[in-house]
PDB file of C-alpha atoms in Angstrom:
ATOM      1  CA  UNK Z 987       0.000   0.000   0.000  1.00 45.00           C
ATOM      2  CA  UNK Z 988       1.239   3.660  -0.585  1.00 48.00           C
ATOM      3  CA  UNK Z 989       1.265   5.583   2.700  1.00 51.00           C
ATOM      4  CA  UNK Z 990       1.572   8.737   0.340  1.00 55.00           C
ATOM      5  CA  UNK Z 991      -2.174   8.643   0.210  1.00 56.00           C
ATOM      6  CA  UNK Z 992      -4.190  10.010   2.570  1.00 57.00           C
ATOM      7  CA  UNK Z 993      -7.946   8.478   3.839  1.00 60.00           C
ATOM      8  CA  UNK Z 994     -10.369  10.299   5.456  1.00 63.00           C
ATOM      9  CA  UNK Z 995     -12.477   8.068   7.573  1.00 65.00           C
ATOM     10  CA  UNK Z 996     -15.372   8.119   9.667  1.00 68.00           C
ATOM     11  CA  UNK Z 997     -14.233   9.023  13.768  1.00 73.00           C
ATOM     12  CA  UNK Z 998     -17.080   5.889  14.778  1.00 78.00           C
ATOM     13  CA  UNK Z 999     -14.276   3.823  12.720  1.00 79.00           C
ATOM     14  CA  UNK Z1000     -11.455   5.010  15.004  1.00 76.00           C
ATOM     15  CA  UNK Z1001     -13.278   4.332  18.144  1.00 78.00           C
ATOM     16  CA  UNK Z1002     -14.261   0.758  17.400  1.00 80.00           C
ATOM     17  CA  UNK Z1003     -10.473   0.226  16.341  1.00 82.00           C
ATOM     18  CA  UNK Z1004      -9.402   1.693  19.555  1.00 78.00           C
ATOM     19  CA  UNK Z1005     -11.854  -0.730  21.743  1.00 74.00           C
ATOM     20  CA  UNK Z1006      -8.979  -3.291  22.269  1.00 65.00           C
ATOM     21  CA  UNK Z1007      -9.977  -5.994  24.717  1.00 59.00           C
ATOM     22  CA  UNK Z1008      -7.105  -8.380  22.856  1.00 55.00           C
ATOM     23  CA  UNK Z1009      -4.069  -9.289  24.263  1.00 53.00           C
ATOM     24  CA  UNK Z1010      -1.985  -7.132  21.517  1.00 55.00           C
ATOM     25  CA  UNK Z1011       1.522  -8.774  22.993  1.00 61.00           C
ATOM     26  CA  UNK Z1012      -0.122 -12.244  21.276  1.00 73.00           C
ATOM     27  CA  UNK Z1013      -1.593 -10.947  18.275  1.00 85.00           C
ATOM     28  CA  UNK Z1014      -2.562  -8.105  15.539  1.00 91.00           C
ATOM     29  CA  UNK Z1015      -4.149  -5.047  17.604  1.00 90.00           C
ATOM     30  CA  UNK Z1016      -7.512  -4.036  15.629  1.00 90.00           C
ATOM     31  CA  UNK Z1017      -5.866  -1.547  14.157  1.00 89.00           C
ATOM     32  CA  UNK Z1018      -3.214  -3.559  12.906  1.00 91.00           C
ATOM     33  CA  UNK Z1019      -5.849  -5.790  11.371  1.00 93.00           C
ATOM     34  CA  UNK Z1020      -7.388  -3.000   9.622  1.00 91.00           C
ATOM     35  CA  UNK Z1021      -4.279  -1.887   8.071  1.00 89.00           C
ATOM     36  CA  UNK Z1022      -3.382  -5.981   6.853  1.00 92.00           C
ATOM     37  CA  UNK Z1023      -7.027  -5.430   5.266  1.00 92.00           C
ATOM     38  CA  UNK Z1024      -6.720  -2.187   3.208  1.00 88.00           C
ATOM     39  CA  UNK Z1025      -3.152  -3.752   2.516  1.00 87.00           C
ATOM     40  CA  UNK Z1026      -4.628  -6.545   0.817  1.00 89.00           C
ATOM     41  CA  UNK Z1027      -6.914  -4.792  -0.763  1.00 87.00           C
ATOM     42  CA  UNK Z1028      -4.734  -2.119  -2.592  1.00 81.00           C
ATOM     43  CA  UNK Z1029      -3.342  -5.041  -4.470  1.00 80.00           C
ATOM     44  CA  UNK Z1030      -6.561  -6.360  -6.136  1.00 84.00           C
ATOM     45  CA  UNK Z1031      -6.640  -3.442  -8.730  1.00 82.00           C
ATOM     46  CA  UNK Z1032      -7.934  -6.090 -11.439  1.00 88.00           C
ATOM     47  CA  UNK Z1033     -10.221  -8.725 -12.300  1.00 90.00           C
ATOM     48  CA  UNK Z1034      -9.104 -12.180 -10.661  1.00 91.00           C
ATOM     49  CA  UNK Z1035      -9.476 -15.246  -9.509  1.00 92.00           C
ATOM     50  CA  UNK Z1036      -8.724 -17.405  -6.222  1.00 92.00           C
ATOM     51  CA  UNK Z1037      -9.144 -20.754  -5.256  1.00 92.00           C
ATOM     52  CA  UNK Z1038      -9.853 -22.256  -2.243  1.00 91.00           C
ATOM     53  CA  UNK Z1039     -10.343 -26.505  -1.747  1.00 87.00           C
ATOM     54  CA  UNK Z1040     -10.804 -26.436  -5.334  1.00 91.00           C
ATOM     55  CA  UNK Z1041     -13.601 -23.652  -5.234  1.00 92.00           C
ATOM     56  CA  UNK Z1042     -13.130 -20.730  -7.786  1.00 94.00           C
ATOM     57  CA  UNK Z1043     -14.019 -17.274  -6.667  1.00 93.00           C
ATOM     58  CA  UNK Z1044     -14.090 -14.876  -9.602  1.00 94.00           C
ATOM     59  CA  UNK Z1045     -12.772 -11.834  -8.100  1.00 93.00           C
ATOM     60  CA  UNK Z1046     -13.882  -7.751  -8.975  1.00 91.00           C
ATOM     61  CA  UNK Z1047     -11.227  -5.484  -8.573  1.00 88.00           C
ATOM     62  CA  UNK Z1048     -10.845  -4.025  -5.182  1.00 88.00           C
ATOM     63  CA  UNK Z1049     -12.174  -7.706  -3.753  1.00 92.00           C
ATOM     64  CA  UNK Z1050     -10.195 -10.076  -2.024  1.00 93.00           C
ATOM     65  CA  UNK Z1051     -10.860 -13.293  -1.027  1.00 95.00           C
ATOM     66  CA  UNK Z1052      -9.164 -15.192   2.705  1.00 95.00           C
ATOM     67  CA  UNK Z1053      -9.975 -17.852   4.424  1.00 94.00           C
ATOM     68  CA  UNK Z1054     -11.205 -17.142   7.981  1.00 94.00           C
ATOM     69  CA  UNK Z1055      -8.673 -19.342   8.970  1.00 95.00           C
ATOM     70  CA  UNK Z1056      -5.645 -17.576   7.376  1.00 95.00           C
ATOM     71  CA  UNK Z1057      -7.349 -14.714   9.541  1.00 96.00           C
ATOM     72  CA  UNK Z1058      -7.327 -16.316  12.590  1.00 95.00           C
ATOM     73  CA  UNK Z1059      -3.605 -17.641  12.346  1.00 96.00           C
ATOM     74  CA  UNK Z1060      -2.311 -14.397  10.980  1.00 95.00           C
ATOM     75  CA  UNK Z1061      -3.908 -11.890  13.673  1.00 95.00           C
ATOM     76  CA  UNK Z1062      -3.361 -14.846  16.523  1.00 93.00           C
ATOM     77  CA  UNK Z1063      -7.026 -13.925  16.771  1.00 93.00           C
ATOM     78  CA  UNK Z1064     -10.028 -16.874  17.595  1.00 92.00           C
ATOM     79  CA  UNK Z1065     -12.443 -17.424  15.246  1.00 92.00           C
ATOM     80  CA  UNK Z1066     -15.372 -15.271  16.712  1.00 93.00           C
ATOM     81  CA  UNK Z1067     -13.066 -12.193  17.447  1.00 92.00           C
ATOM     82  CA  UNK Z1068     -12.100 -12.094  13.412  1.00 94.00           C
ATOM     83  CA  UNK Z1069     -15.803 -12.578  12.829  1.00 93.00           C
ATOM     84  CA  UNK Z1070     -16.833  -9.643  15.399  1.00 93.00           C
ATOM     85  CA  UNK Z1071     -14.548  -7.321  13.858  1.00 93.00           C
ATOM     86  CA  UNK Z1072     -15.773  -8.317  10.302  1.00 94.00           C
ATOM     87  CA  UNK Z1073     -19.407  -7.488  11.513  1.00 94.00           C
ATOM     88  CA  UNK Z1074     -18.391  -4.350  13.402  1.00 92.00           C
ATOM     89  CA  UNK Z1075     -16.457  -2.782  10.274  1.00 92.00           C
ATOM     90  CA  UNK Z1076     -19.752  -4.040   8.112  1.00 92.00           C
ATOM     91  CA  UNK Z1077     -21.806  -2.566  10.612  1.00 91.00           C
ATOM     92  CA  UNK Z1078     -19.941   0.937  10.318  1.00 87.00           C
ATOM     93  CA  UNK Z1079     -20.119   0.981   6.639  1.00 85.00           C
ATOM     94  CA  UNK Z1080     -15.959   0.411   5.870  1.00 87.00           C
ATOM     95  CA  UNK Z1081     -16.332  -2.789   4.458  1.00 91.00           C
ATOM     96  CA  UNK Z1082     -18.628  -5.682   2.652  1.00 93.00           C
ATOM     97  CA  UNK Z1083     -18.286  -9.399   3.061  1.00 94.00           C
ATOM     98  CA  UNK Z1084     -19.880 -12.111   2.590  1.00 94.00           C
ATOM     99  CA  UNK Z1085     -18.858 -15.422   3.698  1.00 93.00           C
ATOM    100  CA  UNK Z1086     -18.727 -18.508   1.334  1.00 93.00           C
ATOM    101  CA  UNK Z1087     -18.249 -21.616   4.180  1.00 91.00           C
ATOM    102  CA  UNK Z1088     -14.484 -20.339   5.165  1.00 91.00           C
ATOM    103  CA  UNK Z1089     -13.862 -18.055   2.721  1.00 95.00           C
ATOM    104  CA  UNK Z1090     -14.600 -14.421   3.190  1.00 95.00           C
ATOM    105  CA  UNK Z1091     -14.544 -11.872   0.258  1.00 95.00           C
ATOM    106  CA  UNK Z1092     -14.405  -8.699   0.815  1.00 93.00           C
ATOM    107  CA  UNK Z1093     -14.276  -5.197   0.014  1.00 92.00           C
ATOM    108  CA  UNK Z1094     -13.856  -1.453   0.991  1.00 85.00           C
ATOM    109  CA  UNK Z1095     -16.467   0.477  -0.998  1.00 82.00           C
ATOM    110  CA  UNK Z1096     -15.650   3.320   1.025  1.00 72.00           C
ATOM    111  CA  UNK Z1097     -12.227   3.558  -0.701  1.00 66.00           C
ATOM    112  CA  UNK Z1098     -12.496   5.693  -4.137  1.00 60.00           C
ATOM    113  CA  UNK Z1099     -14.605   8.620  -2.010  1.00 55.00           C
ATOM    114  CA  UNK Z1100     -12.343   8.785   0.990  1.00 52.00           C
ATOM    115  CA  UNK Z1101      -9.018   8.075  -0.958  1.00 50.00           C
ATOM    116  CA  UNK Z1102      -7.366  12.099  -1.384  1.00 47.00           C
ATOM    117  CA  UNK Z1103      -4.228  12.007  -3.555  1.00 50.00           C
ATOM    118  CA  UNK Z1104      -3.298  15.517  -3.242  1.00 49.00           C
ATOM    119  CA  UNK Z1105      -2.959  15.268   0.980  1.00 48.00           C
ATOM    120  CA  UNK Z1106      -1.644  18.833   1.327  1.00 52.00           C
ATOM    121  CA  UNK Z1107      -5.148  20.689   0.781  1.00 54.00           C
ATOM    122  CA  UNK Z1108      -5.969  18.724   4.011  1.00 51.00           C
ATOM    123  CA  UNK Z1109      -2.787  18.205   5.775  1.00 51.00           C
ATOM    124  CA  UNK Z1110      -0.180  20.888   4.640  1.00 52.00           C
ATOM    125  CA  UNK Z1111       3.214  20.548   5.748  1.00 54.00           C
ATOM    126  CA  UNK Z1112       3.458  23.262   7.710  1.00 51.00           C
ATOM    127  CA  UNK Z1113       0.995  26.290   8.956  1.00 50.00           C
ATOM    128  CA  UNK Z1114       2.433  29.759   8.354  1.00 54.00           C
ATOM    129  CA  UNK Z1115       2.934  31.521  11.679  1.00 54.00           C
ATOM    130  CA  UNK Z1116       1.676  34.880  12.486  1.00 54.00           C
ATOM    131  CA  UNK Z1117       4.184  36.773  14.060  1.00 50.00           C
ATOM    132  CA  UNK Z1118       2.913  39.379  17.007  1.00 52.00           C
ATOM    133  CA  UNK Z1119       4.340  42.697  16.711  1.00 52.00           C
ATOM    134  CA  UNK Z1120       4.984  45.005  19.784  1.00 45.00           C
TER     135      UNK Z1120
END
């Protein structure tokens, strides 16, 4: 992913990520699983394909398909915690799944109107300082 970009994102998504009840010595903090999803997804710019015990998923771009239990092993996460925080970011509008027997697809539909390429209308480098004079 290029961190040159900037996304502006709803706060409600920033205080679900920051509700933390994981141990995040063992595992991906929930904002360290966010991040491994819009990862993911900023490599599925075209059409594809991935299979999964011999099931094809035909893939849009900006979709990408995991097992649940790549999930689980990758964010040291149970089953039901990578399942909560799939629902939650659903629930909040930054993503859509849906869940073929262990293999989610997903997306971030919220992407192409919250992506801003030119950052420094929003976040300029520096502020000019007004000097006081006596």
């Amino acid at each position: 992913m290029s961190y040159d970009k900037k996304i502006v994102v709803p706060v409600k998504l920033f205080q679900a990520l920051k509700k933390d009840p994981l141990n995040t010595c063992d595992g991906y903090s929930r904002l360290e699983a966010f991040i491994n999803l819009l990862d993911a997804v900023s490599s599925a710019s075209e059409n594809s394909e991935a299979v999964f015990n011999g099931e094809t998923f035909s893939l849009a771009p900006g979709q990408v398909a995991v097992s649940l239990q790549s999930l689980e092993k990758k964010w040291n996460w149970n089953k039901e915690s990578v399942r909560y925080f799939l629902q939650t970011l659903s629930a909040l509008d930054v993503i859509s799944y849906e869940t073929h027997g262990q293999v989610i697809i997903f997306s971030f539909p919220f992407l192409d109107s919250f992506l801003i390429v030119d950052s420094e209308e929003f976040f300029p480098e520096s502020l000019p300082c007004e000097s006081e004079s006596s």
